[in-house]
């Protein structure tokens, strides 16, 4: 008699059955081997590594399958990476997460999540591992592009919106839990952090996304307060499940994310990703000798089965393959790129703002810089997306100015200086690529003694061949993702030297210069910004980035971005960072808080961004407040002559203390239009964390709320409020 199939169990849930009860039924029907199989990747380690590293297959060439049980048709998880798009096959490349963070628009982010979720599911995935919300304590972090901001409220709100969109089609996974914001040292570093700073700065965004219903959590490589992230009971059970009430499952970061299989299981780690590696052999022995138990196996198994059941029970029809890299998704990528463009500076020349330049402009536009005609969508590691096309800055500018003479100049040509002098406008495209920042898994790391212990012993001749090739690639310094040793954390926050030299050269020859900066984290601009009339932060802006840049420069669209972090004047004004440290302490001295502490003004504050109109705020009032959340109401008006997005930012402080971001919204307004909007705010940033009660203390007296267009704006609307006391 054929075993009852997973699809039948899904029908049971759809017909009103309890997902938890049905999950127990499924678990009870499994053999011991199948129960162990739930807790690991479904592909043998050496075969998986060969495919992941090989030039003919590559990282995430197809979904990573974990926890599947073929006999009953249980799909397990079919993992596809992100976060700027679907990492399997050809897919829409959206702007990186930090660029989308600059939109301050949760509605847009949910739409991006829904589009990516559709492409994941159409590519046979059921799980998206791309909700990255690590807080970049220092902007030099190599993977800053994968997260949204250095502010917990932005991270939590944007990450929740993204996960909500994703989960219409795929289970979403929030990562890397937690304190994971050093790339080069991530396999070695122990991060020390007090409970107060954990819960006030480095965990609130995870909590927000957990509370919003995310399916899964990925643990971190690094150690937290003396214990590896993949076997840290305090993080995985005491905080995640006991305090926050998380009911989903936890997976490891790939290959090196679990140091001790039994200890990890006991701590609350459910799935070893992405291959059958350490749990494949020896789990029965570890159960027999008391290192772990069948009760722990069952706890993990039920969490996995229940979560997958709930997901499949709510799904609609599978999206058509036609959604993958569709015109509709390309348009959404364009809109997101436009809204992320952050205009930092726009001075007047002869009484007229340099930007926008009329689309009908018929003069000569000189486009310069090593990145001007480069398809540059971001890191080449696990977040890489193979787009069907990428519009470069030069191509987008050329399309946006059909009447102009748009010239791509070669800085090394003999005619370069004369071309710059003769141009009516110079656009210098500078910044970074995957060579300067990004994911870093140097091959030599693969052969470290402590990590070698994590690989199963090769048995067959084929496995031995793969293991030898693996060792050889390590000796050569090849990366296991991306195929090169490029990337990692930035040593300097300044632009590459050649870019700085280029800016100085062109501004000496022509006063009408726009600098477009491709970056994720903050850039030190102090040495050159005073000599440049216009600066656009263009980010890694996805496949439509060039078109978006052209549309904004030409005034077809208005730039919508606001800085999701503070831009310091000097690198010394950032949190201390040794990118190769084996031990480091994380505290509250980073970003805007650090500048407040040391008494330094930023180059540009959190939330700063210009556009082609002006906005005003009025009628600010508190609507409601509870212990840690509330609502405010404010009117925003477009006082200028162009359609544009206005961003309302709500800040709060207690008795003149640190000004904390509490909430925000982005509103599209026509010229002369005004809208009264209600904004959800978090009040916990103004509270103290109570270690004994494991919750925030009640708000103190002396709370002042501000409605502003950037942090510290002199025209902010202030409101003194008394929050009701906790019963």
XYZ file of C-alpha atoms in Angstrom:
727
model
C 0.000 0.000 0.000
C 1.364 3.385 -1.011
C 2.286 5.694 1.850
C 0.139 8.758 2.400
C 1.669 11.602 0.426
C 2.568 15.106 1.507
C -0.075 16.554 -0.828
C -2.708 14.603 1.106
C -1.451 16.034 4.368
C -1.583 19.539 2.882
C -5.236 18.895 1.980
C -5.875 17.916 5.591
C -4.621 21.343 6.712
C -6.564 23.142 3.996
C -9.686 21.358 5.196
C -9.274 22.713 8.695
C -6.816 20.345 10.291
C -4.243 21.658 12.761
C -0.855 22.136 11.101
C 0.821 21.066 14.320
C -1.235 17.861 14.614
C -0.705 16.995 10.948
C 3.044 17.646 11.324
C 3.111 15.073 14.132
C 1.269 12.616 11.895
C 3.900 13.069 9.176
C 6.778 12.735 11.611
C 5.290 9.551 13.094
C 5.101 8.041 9.585
C 8.839 8.535 8.935
C 11.640 6.035 9.445
C 14.609 6.892 11.652
C 16.755 7.610 8.599
C 14.073 9.893 7.168
C 13.816 11.757 10.455
C 17.556 12.433 10.355
C 17.267 13.389 6.681
C 14.919 16.230 7.647
C 17.779 17.910 9.452
C 20.312 18.211 6.643
C 20.879 18.881 2.977
C 19.606 16.235 0.571
C 22.710 16.179 -1.652
C 25.890 14.388 -0.459
C 28.575 16.840 0.621
C 31.324 16.152 -1.904
C 28.966 16.009 -4.863
C 27.405 19.268 -3.724
C 30.733 21.017 -3.244
C 31.844 19.874 -6.694
C 28.727 21.390 -8.253
C 28.934 24.603 -6.233
C 32.597 25.210 -7.072
C 32.659 23.834 -10.588
C 32.747 26.194 -13.567
C 30.047 24.203 -15.356
C 27.483 24.477 -12.566
C 28.265 27.111 -9.943
C 26.718 28.464 -6.774
C 22.927 28.134 -6.697
C 22.722 27.061 -10.337
C 19.630 25.224 -9.140
C 17.775 25.253 -5.814
C 19.643 23.730 -2.869
C 17.380 20.937 -1.594
C 17.358 20.159 2.136
C 15.207 17.948 4.326
C 13.379 16.245 1.461
C 11.732 12.824 1.969
C 11.080 11.341 -1.442
C 8.990 8.377 -0.242
C 6.102 10.604 0.870
C 6.748 13.484 -1.521
C 7.870 15.861 1.220
C 9.687 18.659 -0.617
C 11.725 19.935 2.300
C 13.141 23.306 1.436
C 14.325 24.292 -2.020
C 16.657 27.169 -1.228
C 17.290 30.072 -3.595
C 19.516 32.929 -2.490
C 19.156 36.704 -2.782
C 18.585 39.498 -1.778
C 18.666 41.576 -4.986
C 16.763 38.969 -6.970
C 16.399 35.256 -7.624
C 19.905 33.748 -7.703
C 18.886 30.759 -9.846
C 18.937 31.071 -13.640
C 18.280 34.335 -15.414
C 16.250 36.680 -13.250
C 15.398 40.316 -12.636
C 18.271 42.150 -10.948
C 16.788 44.726 -8.606
C 18.822 47.426 -6.868
C 20.709 46.048 -3.877
C 19.008 46.162 -0.478
C 20.926 49.243 0.707
C 19.686 51.121 -2.347
C 16.141 50.014 -1.576
C 16.699 51.097 2.019
C 17.305 54.570 0.630
C 13.708 54.634 -0.675
C 12.319 54.484 2.887
C 9.288 52.893 1.200
C 7.881 49.708 2.733
C 5.089 49.443 0.166
C 7.622 49.434 -2.662
C 9.755 46.905 -0.791
C 6.806 44.546 -0.370
C 6.170 44.742 -4.129
C 9.837 43.937 -4.810
C 9.570 40.986 -2.427
C 6.459 39.715 -4.168
C 8.143 39.928 -7.578
C 11.248 38.079 -6.375
C 9.061 35.475 -4.660
C 7.238 34.858 -7.930
C 10.531 34.306 -9.759
C 11.798 32.014 -6.985
C 8.701 29.842 -7.189
C 8.665 29.847 -10.991
C 12.275 28.594 -10.794
C 11.155 25.623 -8.632
C 12.199 27.191 -5.334
C 10.037 27.286 -2.225
C 12.456 29.122 0.068
C 14.233 32.448 -0.297
C 17.373 33.008 1.754
C 17.727 36.716 1.084
C 16.155 38.734 3.899
C 19.441 40.140 5.197
C 19.102 42.659 8.021
C 22.480 42.695 9.730
C 23.318 46.120 11.113
C 26.536 47.475 9.528
C 28.193 48.834 12.662
C 30.974 50.126 10.425
C 30.235 51.133 6.798
C 33.360 49.274 5.649
C 31.519 45.942 5.945
C 31.943 44.188 2.607
C 28.346 43.004 2.440
C 26.696 46.262 3.478
C 24.958 46.208 0.094
C 22.865 43.219 1.232
C 21.224 45.063 4.131
C 19.109 48.211 4.353
C 20.511 50.607 6.916
C 22.415 51.111 10.147
C 19.125 51.945 11.873
C 17.167 49.086 13.522
C 13.778 50.640 12.704
C 14.558 50.834 8.983
C 15.980 47.311 9.038
C 12.919 45.925 10.789
C 10.291 47.741 8.741
C 11.903 47.139 5.363
C 12.820 43.539 6.170
C 9.280 42.775 7.344
C 7.807 44.261 4.170
C 10.239 42.310 1.985
C 9.487 39.034 3.786
C 5.747 39.660 3.530
C 6.036 40.041 -0.230
C 8.273 36.999 -0.583
C 5.985 34.756 1.460
C 3.125 35.059 -0.973
C 5.103 32.486 -2.966
C 8.112 31.251 -0.973
C 9.158 30.783 2.625
C 11.387 33.688 3.623
C 14.558 33.375 5.687
C 15.960 36.260 7.729
C 19.733 36.274 8.169
C 22.460 36.244 9.526
C 21.361 35.895 13.151
C 23.217 37.809 14.614
C 26.033 40.380 14.989
C 27.339 39.356 11.585
C 28.828 42.485 9.995
C 32.477 41.632 9.404
C 33.220 39.777 6.191
C 36.895 38.853 6.246
C 36.807 37.574 9.832
C 33.334 36.019 9.880
C 34.618 32.435 10.297
C 36.836 33.406 13.244
C 35.591 36.412 15.161
C 33.931 36.341 18.564
C 31.614 39.327 18.980
C 30.997 40.449 22.552
C 27.864 42.479 23.159
C 25.944 43.355 26.302
C 22.307 42.323 26.667
C 21.326 45.985 26.638
C 23.027 46.688 23.308
C 21.880 43.383 21.835
C 18.228 44.139 22.466
C 18.362 47.869 21.732
C 20.465 47.865 18.583
C 21.441 44.514 17.096
C 18.319 42.365 17.615
C 15.162 44.563 17.423
C 14.919 44.279 13.640
C 15.175 40.488 13.815
C 12.447 40.500 16.469
C 10.215 42.679 14.276
C 10.556 40.305 11.333
C 10.032 37.242 13.544
C 6.852 38.794 14.939
C 5.642 39.503 11.389
C 5.644 35.768 10.650
C 8.838 34.959 8.770
C 9.248 31.211 8.181
C 12.925 30.709 8.887
C 16.098 32.121 10.400
C 19.684 31.580 9.243
C 22.289 31.491 11.993
C 25.636 33.244 11.669
C 29.195 31.967 11.176
C 30.666 34.162 13.904
C 30.703 33.542 17.610
C 28.455 35.600 19.896
C 29.612 36.158 23.472
C 31.878 33.147 23.365
C 29.703 30.609 21.518
C 29.391 29.918 17.783
C 26.194 31.255 16.256
C 25.094 27.828 15.017
C 25.168 26.303 18.498
C 24.371 29.289 20.675
C 21.483 28.241 22.910
C 20.911 31.725 24.274
C 20.449 33.124 20.770
C 18.629 30.195 19.125
C 16.332 29.129 21.951
C 16.247 31.496 24.906
C 15.846 34.693 22.863
C 14.473 33.490 19.537
C 11.901 31.022 20.836
C 11.368 31.579 24.560
C 11.195 35.392 24.472
C 10.070 36.102 20.901
C 7.884 33.027 20.404
C 9.384 31.976 17.048
C 7.718 28.804 15.705
C 9.612 28.360 12.438
C 12.932 26.623 11.864
C 16.585 27.636 11.894
C 19.118 26.715 9.223
C 22.892 27.124 9.292
C 24.860 29.423 7.106
C 26.423 27.279 4.397
C 29.113 24.603 4.877
C 30.941 26.170 7.841
C 27.938 27.233 9.928
C 27.816 24.277 12.316
C 30.785 23.270 14.473
C 29.205 20.462 16.562
C 26.142 18.607 15.187
C 24.784 17.423 18.529
C 25.436 20.648 20.407
C 23.815 22.625 17.592
C 20.701 20.437 17.673
C 20.382 20.822 21.426
C 20.832 24.592 21.095
C 17.965 24.901 18.592
C 19.624 24.586 15.162
C 17.284 22.580 12.926
C 18.802 22.154 9.435
C 22.439 21.873 8.408
C 22.783 23.655 5.073
C 23.163 23.055 2.269
C 24.458 19.461 1.994
C 24.437 16.159 3.870
C 27.603 16.924 5.793
C 28.096 16.385 9.518
C 24.678 14.954 10.388
C 24.766 12.355 7.613
C 26.905 9.938 9.597
C 27.181 9.656 13.331
C 23.879 11.104 14.561
C 22.656 7.716 15.749
C 25.908 7.289 17.649
C 25.577 10.742 19.190
C 22.037 9.906 20.269
C 23.191 6.597 21.734
C 25.984 8.177 23.773
C 23.739 10.909 25.126
C 25.152 13.942 23.298
C 21.657 14.546 21.946
C 18.344 12.698 21.819
C 15.455 11.596 19.662
C 13.383 14.193 21.511
C 15.676 16.913 20.085
C 15.428 15.367 16.623
C 11.644 15.371 16.894
C 11.485 18.996 18.069
C 13.484 20.090 15.052
C 11.623 17.787 12.683
C 8.211 19.025 13.791
C 9.291 22.659 13.379
C 10.436 21.980 9.822
C 7.401 19.922 8.795
C 4.896 22.301 10.391
C 6.388 25.361 8.699
C 6.477 23.720 5.273
C 2.909 22.467 5.743
C 1.605 25.926 6.602
C 3.359 27.369 3.585
C 1.947 24.876 1.080
C -1.532 25.055 2.580
C -1.844 28.760 1.745
C -0.302 28.758 -1.734
C -2.215 29.636 -4.863
C -1.319 28.667 -8.412
C 2.325 28.410 -9.438
C 3.380 31.555 -11.327
C 4.070 31.095 -15.019
C 7.690 30.933 -16.165
C 6.876 34.134 -18.007
C 7.135 36.129 -14.773
C 10.890 35.476 -14.698
C 12.695 38.627 -15.831
C 9.359 39.895 -17.168
C 8.780 43.420 -18.481
C 6.584 44.103 -15.444
C 9.413 43.178 -13.091
C 11.888 45.213 -15.135
C 9.583 48.237 -14.738
C 9.482 47.621 -10.976
C 13.293 47.405 -10.918
C 13.409 50.736 -12.772
C 10.989 52.368 -10.327
C 12.970 51.072 -7.350
C 16.212 52.376 -8.854
C 14.726 55.822 -9.508
C 13.317 56.038 -6.011
C 16.680 55.023 -4.537
C 18.720 57.690 -6.351
C 19.957 59.977 -3.583
C 20.877 63.514 -4.567
C 23.348 64.722 -1.950
C 24.286 68.059 -3.456
C 22.877 70.262 -6.235
C 24.450 73.711 -6.361
C 23.491 76.559 -8.638
C 25.652 77.790 -11.509
C 24.739 81.210 -12.845
C 21.639 81.141 -10.640
C 20.318 77.795 -11.883
C 20.549 74.419 -10.164
C 22.773 72.124 -12.180
C 20.192 69.329 -12.044
C 17.949 68.430 -13.663
C 19.219 68.940 -17.192
C 16.424 69.210 -19.734
C 15.696 66.065 -21.730
C 15.766 68.324 -24.805
C 19.329 69.430 -24.054
C 21.293 69.464 -27.318
C 24.822 70.154 -26.117
C 27.701 67.779 -25.428
C 27.547 65.506 -22.381
C 30.845 63.831 -21.554
C 30.535 60.624 -19.515
C 33.788 59.624 -17.799
C 35.079 57.090 -15.307
C 36.023 53.427 -15.194
C 32.475 52.502 -14.136
C 30.709 54.611 -16.767
C 30.046 51.757 -19.168
C 30.337 48.802 -16.807
C 27.542 46.370 -15.964
C 27.951 46.730 -12.215
C 25.041 45.335 -10.210
C 26.972 44.404 -7.058
C 28.753 41.538 -5.375
C 29.626 38.377 -7.318
C 29.145 36.047 -4.331
C 26.006 34.340 -3.067
C 23.835 37.383 -3.835
C 24.746 37.499 -7.522
C 21.832 37.652 -9.970
C 22.255 36.868 -13.659
C 20.121 39.540 -15.292
C 18.961 39.290 -18.915
C 20.628 42.662 -19.512
C 22.204 45.497 -17.554
C 21.876 49.113 -18.672
C 25.138 50.904 -17.872
C 25.251 54.573 -16.790
C 26.534 55.648 -20.198
C 23.802 53.730 -22.034
C 21.089 55.146 -19.792
C 22.340 58.719 -20.129
C 22.527 58.361 -23.892
C 18.917 57.133 -24.043
C 17.680 59.910 -21.771
C 19.204 62.725 -23.838
C 18.328 61.857 -27.453
C 19.101 65.359 -28.739
C 22.481 65.633 -27.008
C 25.924 64.563 -28.152
C 26.648 61.995 -25.428
C 30.304 60.952 -25.528
C 32.025 58.190 -23.547
C 35.502 59.556 -22.906
C 38.723 57.640 -22.399
C 40.683 59.187 -19.565
C 43.925 57.874 -21.047
C 43.425 59.442 -24.466
C 45.416 62.469 -25.591
C 42.167 64.325 -26.279
C 40.652 63.828 -22.831
C 41.458 67.233 -21.331
C 40.269 69.101 -24.384
C 37.066 67.022 -24.421
C 36.387 67.931 -20.800
C 36.975 71.647 -21.441
C 34.676 71.650 -24.457
C 31.815 69.675 -22.857
C 28.630 71.394 -21.761
C 28.252 68.878 -18.933
C 30.571 66.238 -17.449
C 29.200 63.203 -15.611
C 31.848 61.279 -13.676
C 30.831 57.765 -12.618
C 33.006 56.619 -9.720
C 32.893 54.143 -6.865
C 33.239 50.440 -6.320
C 32.732 47.021 -7.862
C 32.792 43.448 -6.576
C 36.581 43.730 -6.695
C 36.564 46.298 -3.890
C 33.731 45.083 -1.649
C 31.508 42.038 -1.327
C 31.347 38.478 -0.102
C 34.735 36.976 0.717
C 35.416 33.241 0.949
C 39.084 32.992 0.114
C 40.080 29.472 -0.827
C 42.755 29.324 1.832
C 39.987 29.580 4.452
C 38.596 26.282 3.191
C 41.719 24.466 4.306
C 41.977 25.873 7.825
C 42.511 23.127 10.380
C 39.402 23.990 12.381
C 37.215 23.997 9.271
C 38.728 20.862 7.729
C 37.225 18.960 10.658
C 33.752 19.859 9.408
C 34.061 17.957 6.120
C 33.100 14.278 5.909
C 35.896 11.891 4.959
C 35.870 11.181 1.212
C 35.262 7.473 0.614
C 34.727 6.773 -3.080
C 37.282 7.497 -5.774
C 35.040 10.246 -7.086
C 34.828 11.873 -3.653
C 38.600 11.666 -3.283
C 39.034 13.339 -6.674
C 36.697 16.143 -5.645
C 38.434 16.541 -2.279
C 41.800 16.866 -4.018
C 40.423 19.486 -6.389
C 38.877 21.280 -3.426
C 42.246 21.360 -1.635
C 44.017 22.525 -4.793
C 41.594 25.391 -5.340
C 42.134 26.400 -1.740
C 45.867 26.476 -2.196
C 45.408 28.686 -5.235
C 43.281 31.162 -3.273
C 40.138 30.595 -5.307
C 36.834 31.584 -3.747
C 34.124 29.001 -3.251
C 31.569 31.580 -4.387
C 32.108 34.000 -7.194
C 35.244 32.319 -8.518
C 37.682 34.973 -7.324
C 39.267 36.273 -4.157
C 37.897 39.775 -4.704
C 35.597 41.475 -2.261
C 35.706 41.550 1.500
C 35.588 44.505 3.856
C 36.887 47.878 2.706
C 40.105 49.047 4.328
C 39.456 52.641 3.296
C 36.144 54.485 3.012
C 37.647 56.868 0.474
C 37.067 56.364 -3.229
C 39.721 54.413 -5.118
C 42.646 56.738 -5.740
C 42.114 56.862 -9.491
C 38.527 58.021 -8.990
C 39.552 60.856 -6.692
C 42.219 61.920 -9.181
C 39.632 61.877 -11.976
C 37.226 64.113 -10.041
C 39.957 66.643 -9.315
C 41.071 66.600 -12.929
C 37.662 67.229 -14.461
C 36.600 69.947 -11.975
C 39.813 71.823 -12.767
C 38.771 71.856 -16.422
C 34.990 72.290 -16.272
C 32.672 73.782 -13.642
C 29.598 71.775 -14.684
C 30.350 68.368 -13.189
C 28.003 65.753 -11.747
C 29.624 62.975 -9.711
C 27.628 59.757 -9.630
C 28.864 57.446 -6.872
C 28.359 53.672 -7.036
C 28.554 52.280 -3.510
C 26.680 50.511 -0.741
C 28.185 51.952 2.445
C 29.291 55.446 3.327
C 32.052 57.141 1.333
C 34.429 59.781 2.663
C 33.968 62.698 0.268
C 35.518 65.525 2.248
C 38.593 65.890 0.041
C 36.658 66.675 -3.118
C 32.989 67.431 -2.493
C 33.382 71.183 -2.030
C 34.699 71.505 -5.576
C 31.810 69.600 -7.181
C 28.404 71.227 -7.785
C 26.302 68.036 -7.893
C 26.652 64.584 -6.318
C 24.299 61.643 -6.822
C 24.507 58.461 -4.770
C 23.510 55.944 -7.430
C 24.217 52.685 -5.539
C 24.394 49.283 -7.215
C 21.131 50.002 -8.938
C 20.282 46.771 -10.765
C 19.639 45.964 -14.378
C 17.709 49.211 -14.967
C 20.173 51.382 -13.076
C 21.509 53.205 -16.117
C 18.020 54.059 -17.322
C 17.084 55.235 -13.833
C 20.157 57.462 -13.580
C 19.427 58.964 -16.985
C 15.777 59.548 -16.122
C 16.715 61.370 -12.916
C 19.459 63.487 -14.487
C 17.097 64.543 -17.286
C 14.247 65.410 -14.940
C 11.944 62.786 -16.433
C 11.748 61.489 -12.858
C 12.733 63.096 -9.575
C 15.290 61.416 -7.298
C 13.491 59.775 -4.380
C 16.339 58.568 -2.168
C 17.242 59.605 1.359
C 20.367 58.379 3.111
C 19.650 55.224 5.170
C 22.740 55.990 7.252
C 24.833 58.960 8.299
C 27.651 60.078 5.979
C 30.668 60.998 8.153
C 33.339 63.521 7.219
C 36.236 61.284 8.254
C 36.870 57.566 8.601
C 37.931 58.231 12.205
C 34.303 59.177 12.853
C 33.183 55.566 12.404
C 33.181 52.679 14.878
C 36.602 51.021 15.339
C 37.127 48.052 13.018
C 39.990 45.637 12.491
C 38.761 43.599 9.549
C 40.892 40.617 10.587
C 40.077 40.697 14.305
C 39.347 37.464 16.155
C 37.585 39.318 18.977
C 35.610 42.559 18.976
C 33.043 44.343 21.123
C 29.847 45.766 19.628
C 28.209 48.602 21.549
C 25.961 51.588 20.835
C 28.764 53.820 19.552
C 28.195 53.720 15.813
C 26.577 55.836 13.127
C 24.744 58.953 14.284
C 25.087 57.973 17.946
C 28.872 57.924 17.655
C 28.966 61.369 16.043
C 26.726 62.684 18.821
C 29.053 61.139 21.394
C 32.240 62.664 19.987
C 30.639 66.003 19.109
C 31.232 65.848 15.355
C 28.855 67.001 12.644
C 28.202 64.631 9.724
C 28.911 65.477 6.137
C 25.277 64.472 5.508
C 22.878 63.330 8.248
C 20.670 60.269 8.342
C 17.664 60.792 6.088
C 19.286 63.505 3.942
C 18.391 63.687 0.273
C 17.480 66.456 -2.158
C 14.976 66.306 -4.975
C 13.565 68.673 -7.589
C 10.883 70.168 -5.363
C 10.470 71.183 -1.712
C 8.187 69.757 0.958
C 6.742 71.178 4.154
C 5.334 69.449 7.237
C 2.457 70.615 9.435
C -0.271 69.489 11.864
C 1.843 67.008 13.804
C 0.005 65.085 16.518
C 0.140 61.887 18.525
C -2.777 59.591 17.685
C -2.156 56.738 20.116
C 0.553 55.105 22.178
C 1.025 51.853 24.036
C 4.020 50.437 25.878
C 6.408 50.180 22.926
C 4.469 51.332 19.839
C 2.295 54.209 18.753
C 0.832 56.206 15.879
C 1.343 59.805 14.854
C -0.357 61.941 12.245
C 1.307 64.618 10.122
C 0.549 66.554 6.951
C 3.138 66.777 4.188
C 2.794 69.168 1.276
C 4.621 69.490 -2.046
C 5.416 73.191 -2.301
C 7.202 73.031 -5.645
C 6.514 72.289 -9.274
C 7.446 68.630 -9.776
C 5.965 65.258 -8.887
C 8.231 63.687 -6.282
C 8.425 61.454 -3.234
C 8.527 63.123 0.154
C 9.788 61.148 3.137
C 8.457 61.918 6.609
C 10.761 60.756 9.397
C 9.692 60.534 13.024
C 12.364 60.886 15.688
C 12.155 60.837 19.449
C 14.283 61.663 22.453
C 13.986 61.582 26.216
C 14.947 64.677 28.202
C 17.292 65.921 25.501
C 19.022 62.567 25.086
C 19.893 60.673 21.914
C 17.608 61.397 18.975
C 16.291 57.998 17.839
C 14.482 57.120 14.607
C 11.014 55.758 15.464
C 9.152 55.504 12.154
C 8.807 56.818 8.613
C 6.771 56.867 5.447
C 7.295 57.788 1.797
C 4.560 59.704 -0.020
C 4.304 60.540 -3.738
C 2.901 64.036 -4.169
C 1.989 66.110 -7.180
C 2.895 69.814 -7.258
C 0.744 71.704 -4.764
C -0.686 68.508 -3.271
C -0.742 67.789 0.455
C -1.638 64.618 2.309
C -2.275 63.861 5.960
C -0.688 60.529 6.759
C -0.706 58.285 9.821
C 2.641 56.706 10.669
C 3.258 53.700 12.890
C 6.123 54.344 15.294
C 8.216 52.179 17.580
C 8.768 53.584 21.055
C 11.153 50.906 22.349
C 14.219 52.864 21.113
C 13.432 55.349 23.889
C 13.156 52.644 26.559
C 15.764 50.815 28.589
C 16.168 47.043 28.322
C 15.433 45.189 31.555
C 17.568 42.054 31.831
C 15.485 40.632 34.686
C 12.108 40.883 32.946
C 13.553 40.302 29.442
C 11.521 43.212 28.099
C 11.753 46.975 27.755
C 10.987 49.140 30.769
C 8.117 51.627 30.509
C 8.853 54.897 28.777
C 10.203 57.567 31.075
C 8.775 61.075 31.236
C 10.103 63.874 29.058
C 9.499 62.295 25.648
C 9.762 64.653 22.680
C 8.703 63.493 19.236
C 9.833 65.188 16.024
C 8.527 65.063 12.478
C 11.379 65.903 10.147
C 12.765 65.415 6.658
C 16.166 64.365 8.023
C 17.752 63.761 11.411
C 18.406 67.021 13.198
C 16.539 69.195 10.690
C 16.166 72.720 12.163
C 12.590 73.010 10.853
C 11.434 69.756 12.470
C 8.042 69.836 14.176
C 8.386 69.002 17.874
C 5.755 67.500 20.147
C 6.081 66.853 23.881
C 4.024 63.858 24.928
C 3.190 61.850 28.001
C 2.939 58.136 27.282
C 0.440 56.182 29.406
C 2.084 54.152 32.150
C 2.152 50.387 31.901
C -0.506 48.701 34.059
